Short mmCIF file of C-alpha atoms in Angstrom, two decimals:
data_model
loop_
_atom_site.label_atom_id
_atom_site.label_comp_id
_atom_site.label_asym_id
_atom_site.label_seq_id
_atom_site.Cartn_x
_atom_site.Cartn_y
_atom_site.Cartn_z
CA MET A 165 -61.31 -73.05 115.65
CA LYS A 166 -57.45 -71.69 113.66
CA SER A 167 -57.29 -69.20 111.30
CA LEU A 168 -55.94 -70.15 107.92
CA PRO A 169 -52.71 -68.50 108.07
CA PHE A 170 -52.35 -70.02 111.43
CA LEU A 171 -53.11 -72.98 110.07
CA LEU A 172 -51.03 -72.79 106.87
CA LEU A 173 -48.37 -71.11 108.79
CA CYS A 174 -47.73 -74.71 110.78
CA LEU A 175 -48.26 -76.56 108.21
CA ALA A 176 -45.25 -74.98 106.66
CA MET A 177 -42.78 -75.80 109.76
CA PRO A 178 -41.49 -78.86 109.48
CA ALA A 179 -43.25 -82.06 110.45
CA CYS A 180 -41.24 -82.75 113.70
CA ALA A 181 -41.69 -79.53 114.49
CA GLY A 182 -43.10 -80.41 118.07
CA PRO A 183 -44.53 -77.46 119.99
CA ILE A 184 -44.86 -74.37 118.93
CA ILE A 185 -44.94 -72.06 122.15
CA VAL A 186 -43.34 -72.82 125.26
CA ALA A 187 -44.34 -71.29 128.78
CA HIS A 188 -41.26 -69.58 130.85
CA ARG A 189 -41.30 -70.07 133.78
CA GLY A 190 -45.45 -71.23 133.59
CA ALA A 191 -47.04 -68.15 132.67
CA SER A 192 -44.56 -65.41 134.41
CA GLY A 193 -46.13 -62.72 133.15
CA GLU A 194 -49.04 -63.17 135.32
CA ALA A 195 -48.65 -65.24 137.92
CA PRO A 196 -45.05 -66.07 140.01
CA GLU A 197 -42.46 -67.15 138.01
CA ASN A 198 -41.63 -71.20 138.47
CA THR A 199 -44.52 -71.72 140.89
CA LEU A 200 -47.67 -74.52 140.31
CA PRO A 201 -49.70 -71.00 139.86
CA ALA A 202 -48.12 -69.72 136.75
CA PHE A 203 -47.48 -73.73 135.73
CA LYS A 204 -50.88 -74.56 135.79
CA LEU A 205 -52.08 -71.06 134.48
CA ALA A 206 -49.79 -71.91 131.94
CA TRP A 207 -51.62 -75.47 130.71
CA GLU A 208 -55.30 -73.12 131.17
CA GLN A 209 -53.92 -71.08 128.27
CA LYS A 210 -53.36 -73.59 126.25
CA ALA A 211 -49.37 -73.55 125.91
CA ASP A 212 -47.63 -76.49 124.36
CA ALA A 213 -44.66 -76.77 126.40
CA VAL A 214 -43.73 -75.48 129.93
CA GLU A 215 -39.65 -74.45 131.26
CA GLY A 216 -39.12 -74.29 134.52
CA ASP A 217 -35.67 -73.64 135.81
CA PHE A 218 -34.28 -75.81 138.08
CA HIS A 219 -31.73 -76.39 141.03
CA LEU A 220 -30.84 -79.08 143.06
CA THR A 221 -30.34 -78.55 147.04
CA ARG A 222 -28.19 -79.86 149.71
CA ASP A 223 -30.13 -82.31 150.91
CA GLY A 224 -30.71 -83.67 147.26
CA LYS A 225 -33.87 -82.58 145.99
CA ILE A 226 -34.15 -80.73 143.31
CA VAL A 227 -36.02 -77.31 143.29
CA CYS A 228 -37.69 -74.86 141.22
CA PHE A 229 -35.97 -71.05 140.95
CA HIS A 230 -34.42 -69.20 138.87
CA ASP A 231 -31.07 -67.85 140.74
CA SER A 232 -29.17 -69.41 143.30
CA ASN A 233 -30.19 -67.40 145.66
CA THR A 234 -33.91 -66.37 146.52
CA LYS A 235 -32.65 -62.88 148.25
CA LYS A 236 -34.75 -61.66 144.71
CA LEU A 237 -37.75 -63.17 144.92
CA THR A 238 -38.49 -63.53 148.47
CA GLY A 239 -36.35 -61.27 150.40
CA ARG A 240 -34.69 -63.55 151.92
CA ASN A 241 -31.37 -64.87 151.03
CA MET A 242 -30.62 -68.44 151.46
CA ILE A 243 -28.51 -69.93 148.70
CA LEU A 244 -30.13 -73.15 146.97
CA ARG A 245 -27.39 -75.55 147.46
CA LYS A 246 -26.39 -74.98 151.11
CA SER A 247 -30.31 -75.85 152.00
CA THR A 248 -32.56 -78.27 152.43
CA PHE A 249 -36.29 -78.35 150.63
CA ALA A 250 -37.83 -78.21 154.52
CA GLU A 251 -35.55 -74.80 154.77
CA LEU A 252 -36.60 -72.71 151.40
CA GLN A 253 -40.14 -73.88 152.29
CA THR A 254 -40.60 -71.55 154.65
CA LEU A 255 -40.20 -69.08 151.87
CA ASP A 256 -43.36 -66.79 149.74
CA ALA A 257 -42.52 -67.00 146.57
CA GLY A 258 -45.51 -65.99 145.81
CA SER A 259 -46.64 -62.13 147.05
CA TRP A 260 -43.83 -59.99 144.50
CA LYS A 261 -45.34 -61.07 141.94
CA ASP A 262 -49.30 -60.04 142.96
CA ARG A 263 -50.93 -60.91 147.24
CA LYS A 264 -53.39 -62.90 145.68
CA TYR A 265 -49.75 -65.64 145.06
CA ALA A 266 -48.76 -64.11 148.64
CA GLY A 267 -47.59 -68.28 150.65
CA THR A 268 -46.70 -69.75 147.37
CA ARG A 269 -43.88 -72.09 147.97
CA ILE A 270 -40.79 -73.13 146.46
CA PRO A 271 -41.91 -77.01 143.96
CA LEU A 272 -40.05 -79.27 144.16
CA LEU A 273 -39.30 -80.52 140.69
CA GLU A 274 -42.31 -83.20 141.27
CA ASP A 275 -43.69 -81.41 141.40
CA VAL A 276 -44.09 -79.69 138.48
CA LEU A 277 -43.68 -82.60 136.70
CA ALA A 278 -47.51 -83.40 137.74
CA THR A 279 -48.58 -80.78 136.53
CA VAL A 280 -47.67 -82.84 132.35
CA PRO A 281 -50.53 -83.10 130.66
CA PRO A 282 -50.46 -86.31 128.08
CA LYS A 283 -49.78 -84.45 125.39
CA GLY A 284 -48.23 -81.34 126.79
CA LYS A 285 -43.92 -81.57 127.19
CA ILE A 286 -41.50 -79.87 130.02
CA TYR A 287 -38.69 -77.93 128.84
CA ILE A 288 -36.80 -78.47 132.33
CA GLU A 289 -34.11 -76.30 132.31
CA ILE A 290 -30.57 -76.88 134.53
CA LYS A 291 -29.55 -73.80 136.50
CA CYS A 292 -26.22 -75.61 138.29
CA GLY A 293 -24.25 -79.02 137.60
CA PRO A 294 -24.27 -81.81 136.50
CA GLU A 295 -23.63 -83.42 139.96
CA ILE A 296 -28.22 -83.48 139.51
CA VAL A 297 -28.06 -86.18 136.49
CA PRO A 298 -28.73 -88.44 139.22
CA ALA A 299 -31.52 -87.41 140.85
CA LEU A 300 -32.72 -85.73 137.96
CA LEU A 301 -32.98 -89.69 135.95
CA GLU A 302 -34.56 -90.82 139.33
CA VAL A 303 -37.96 -88.48 139.47
CA VAL A 304 -37.89 -88.28 135.76
CA LYS A 305 -38.44 -91.82 135.56
CA ASP A 306 -41.24 -91.92 138.58
CA SER A 307 -43.36 -89.30 137.31
CA GLY A 308 -44.40 -91.63 133.77
CA LEU A 309 -43.97 -89.36 131.19
CA THR A 310 -42.82 -90.23 127.98
CA ASN A 311 -39.43 -89.78 126.48
CA GLU A 312 -40.84 -87.44 123.83
CA GLN A 313 -42.22 -84.95 127.10
CA VAL A 314 -39.30 -84.19 128.69
CA VAL A 315 -36.72 -82.15 126.80
CA ILE A 316 -33.19 -80.64 129.01
CA ILE A 317 -31.57 -77.57 128.98
CA SER A 318 -28.62 -75.84 130.23
CA PHE A 319 -26.03 -73.31 129.22
CA ASN A 320 -23.79 -75.16 130.64
CA GLU A 321 -22.07 -77.60 128.59
CA THR A 322 -21.34 -80.29 130.59
CA VAL A 323 -24.29 -80.58 131.49
CA VAL A 324 -24.96 -81.95 128.45
CA GLN A 325 -22.80 -84.26 127.79
CA ALA A 326 -23.56 -85.82 130.97
CA VAL A 327 -27.34 -86.40 130.39
CA LYS A 328 -26.61 -87.54 126.33
CA LYS A 329 -24.36 -89.36 128.55
CA GLU A 330 -26.87 -91.15 130.25
CA ARG A 331 -30.25 -90.79 128.11
CA PRO A 332 -29.62 -90.42 124.98
CA ASP A 333 -32.92 -90.63 124.12
CA TRP A 334 -34.26 -87.66 124.93
CA THR A 335 -33.61 -84.48 123.57
CA VAL A 336 -31.10 -82.25 125.01
CA ASN A 337 -30.92 -78.79 124.25
CA TRP A 338 -27.79 -75.85 124.61
CA LEU A 339 -28.86 -72.64 125.02
CA TYR A 340 -26.55 -69.66 124.11
CA GLY A 341 -27.58 -66.24 124.61
CA PHE A 342 -26.31 -63.15 121.69
CA ASP A 343 -25.63 -59.91 123.43
CA LYS A 344 -26.02 -57.00 121.23
CA ASP A 345 -23.59 -54.68 123.09
CA THR A 346 -20.29 -57.68 122.53
CA GLY A 347 -20.70 -58.14 119.32
CA ASN A 348 -21.30 -61.80 119.43
CA ALA A 349 -23.35 -62.19 116.37
CA PRO A 350 -25.07 -64.40 114.26
CA ASP A 351 -22.95 -64.52 111.29
CA ARG A 352 -19.79 -64.64 113.97
CA GLU A 353 -20.33 -66.98 116.62
CA LEU A 354 -22.79 -69.86 114.83
CA PRO A 355 -19.11 -71.88 112.88
CA ARG A 356 -17.96 -71.69 117.10
CA LEU A 357 -21.74 -72.41 118.53
CA LEU A 358 -21.86 -75.54 115.50
CA SER A 359 -18.82 -76.47 116.90
CA VAL A 360 -19.75 -76.52 120.34
CA LEU A 361 -23.31 -78.25 119.84
CA GLN A 362 -21.44 -81.27 118.53
CA ALA A 363 -18.50 -81.92 120.59
CA ILE A 364 -21.68 -81.98 123.23
CA ARG A 365 -23.70 -84.43 121.04
CA ALA A 366 -26.65 -81.12 122.00
CA ASP A 367 -30.12 -82.14 119.57
CA GLY A 368 -30.53 -78.12 119.40
CA LEU A 369 -29.68 -74.22 120.64
CA GLY A 370 -31.95 -72.01 122.59
CA SER A 371 -30.70 -68.99 121.72
CA SER A 372 -31.70 -65.52 122.47
CA ALA A 373 -33.41 -63.69 119.39
CA HIS A 374 -31.22 -61.95 118.27
CA PRO A 375 -32.61 -59.47 115.92
CA ASP A 376 -29.54 -60.33 112.83
CA LEU A 377 -31.32 -63.38 113.33
CA ARG A 378 -32.46 -64.86 109.99
CA SER A 379 -33.59 -68.04 108.05
CA LYS A 380 -29.81 -68.55 106.65
CA HIS A 381 -28.82 -69.38 110.02
CA LEU A 382 -31.59 -71.51 111.43
CA ASP A 383 -31.17 -73.23 107.66
CA THR A 384 -27.85 -74.15 108.55
CA LEU A 385 -28.22 -75.63 112.27
CA SER A 386 -31.24 -77.62 110.59
CA LYS A 387 -28.68 -79.11 107.71
CA ALA A 388 -25.79 -79.79 110.42
CA GLY A 389 -28.49 -81.32 112.72
CA PHE A 390 -29.90 -79.67 115.44
CA GLN A 391 -33.05 -77.86 115.59
CA HIS A 392 -33.22 -74.08 116.84
CA HIS A 393 -35.65 -72.74 119.66
CA VAL A 394 -36.40 -69.34 120.65
CA TRP A 395 -36.33 -67.22 123.99
CA THR A 396 -37.99 -64.83 124.84
CA VAL A 397 -40.76 -63.69 122.49
CA ASN A 398 -44.01 -61.53 123.91
CA ASP A 399 -44.34 -59.81 120.62
CA PRO A 400 -46.10 -61.61 118.14
CA SER A 401 -44.20 -59.65 114.98
CA VAL A 402 -40.86 -61.23 115.84
CA ALA A 403 -42.66 -64.93 117.24
CA HIS A 404 -44.11 -64.73 113.35
CA ARG A 405 -40.63 -64.58 112.24
CA PHE A 406 -39.27 -67.14 113.65
CA LEU A 407 -41.59 -69.26 112.93
CA LYS A 408 -41.41 -68.29 109.55
CA MET A 409 -37.93 -69.40 109.51
CA GLY A 410 -38.23 -72.83 111.37
CA CYS A 411 -37.77 -72.00 114.69
CA ARG A 412 -39.11 -75.28 116.98
CA SER A 413 -40.31 -74.09 120.15
CA ILE A 414 -41.53 -69.99 120.59
CA THR A 415 -40.88 -69.34 124.37
CA THR A 416 -43.05 -66.70 125.98
CA ASP A 417 -43.91 -65.20 129.26
CA PHE A 418 -47.35 -64.82 128.26
CA PRO A 419 -47.98 -68.17 126.20
CA GLY A 420 -52.30 -67.09 125.39
CA LYS A 421 -52.14 -63.53 124.90
CA LEU A 422 -49.22 -65.21 122.57
CA ARG A 423 -51.18 -67.88 121.02
CA ARG A 424 -54.35 -65.55 120.20
CA ALA A 425 -52.15 -63.44 118.56
CA LEU A 426 -50.88 -65.88 115.52
CA GLU A 427 -54.21 -67.49 115.32
CA LYS A 428 -55.39 -64.26 113.94
#
């Protein structure tokens, strides 16, 4: 049973708050990111949603991987948009994390969608351009997931526009990373961000956890009709602060640990 403070915190959030804990690239703190083992572990750890990164391959498949090339995690430099899915299947996407994950392959979007339970959600981050949209619509349609279970996110403004044009009933959020070292603090940037959100018809803003983000910023977003989501938060005290401010979801590398900490 959840503790009273955690229940009170949930009740204090907006009634339509949706998921609270989103597993960043799956339970990526404990399993190889963007792989089926990471997503399955996230569901086992009672994540409310999972988040993954997706690219379009040369043969029109949508694969789950963060970078545009495979060098960092697989040791072999293959550019996703110039490679076929069959070629990418020759790579080991798990050994870098732990030897027990040796032989883990880069999954297709449909494989990841198949892991989502009836009450779960998936945040699909598009890492390429709007050329992925036709294939994306088909794969999601064939998955059987409801509109409420699918959230599209992207740093690319044209991707947000393209998806909202085709599926205005989907939740599509624009991503923005505040950088503490360049002076793009919330007070300075929020007016511009609101303008972009309105122009591209986004449903909300997903942002990094800048320490200067305050309730007033989230209130301004909310009053303008936009949700706020935050990434990547592994510190329970930071997560608690954002939830109290009205943030709609917390993306974390450790969904199980964060949930247990918040429930205390």
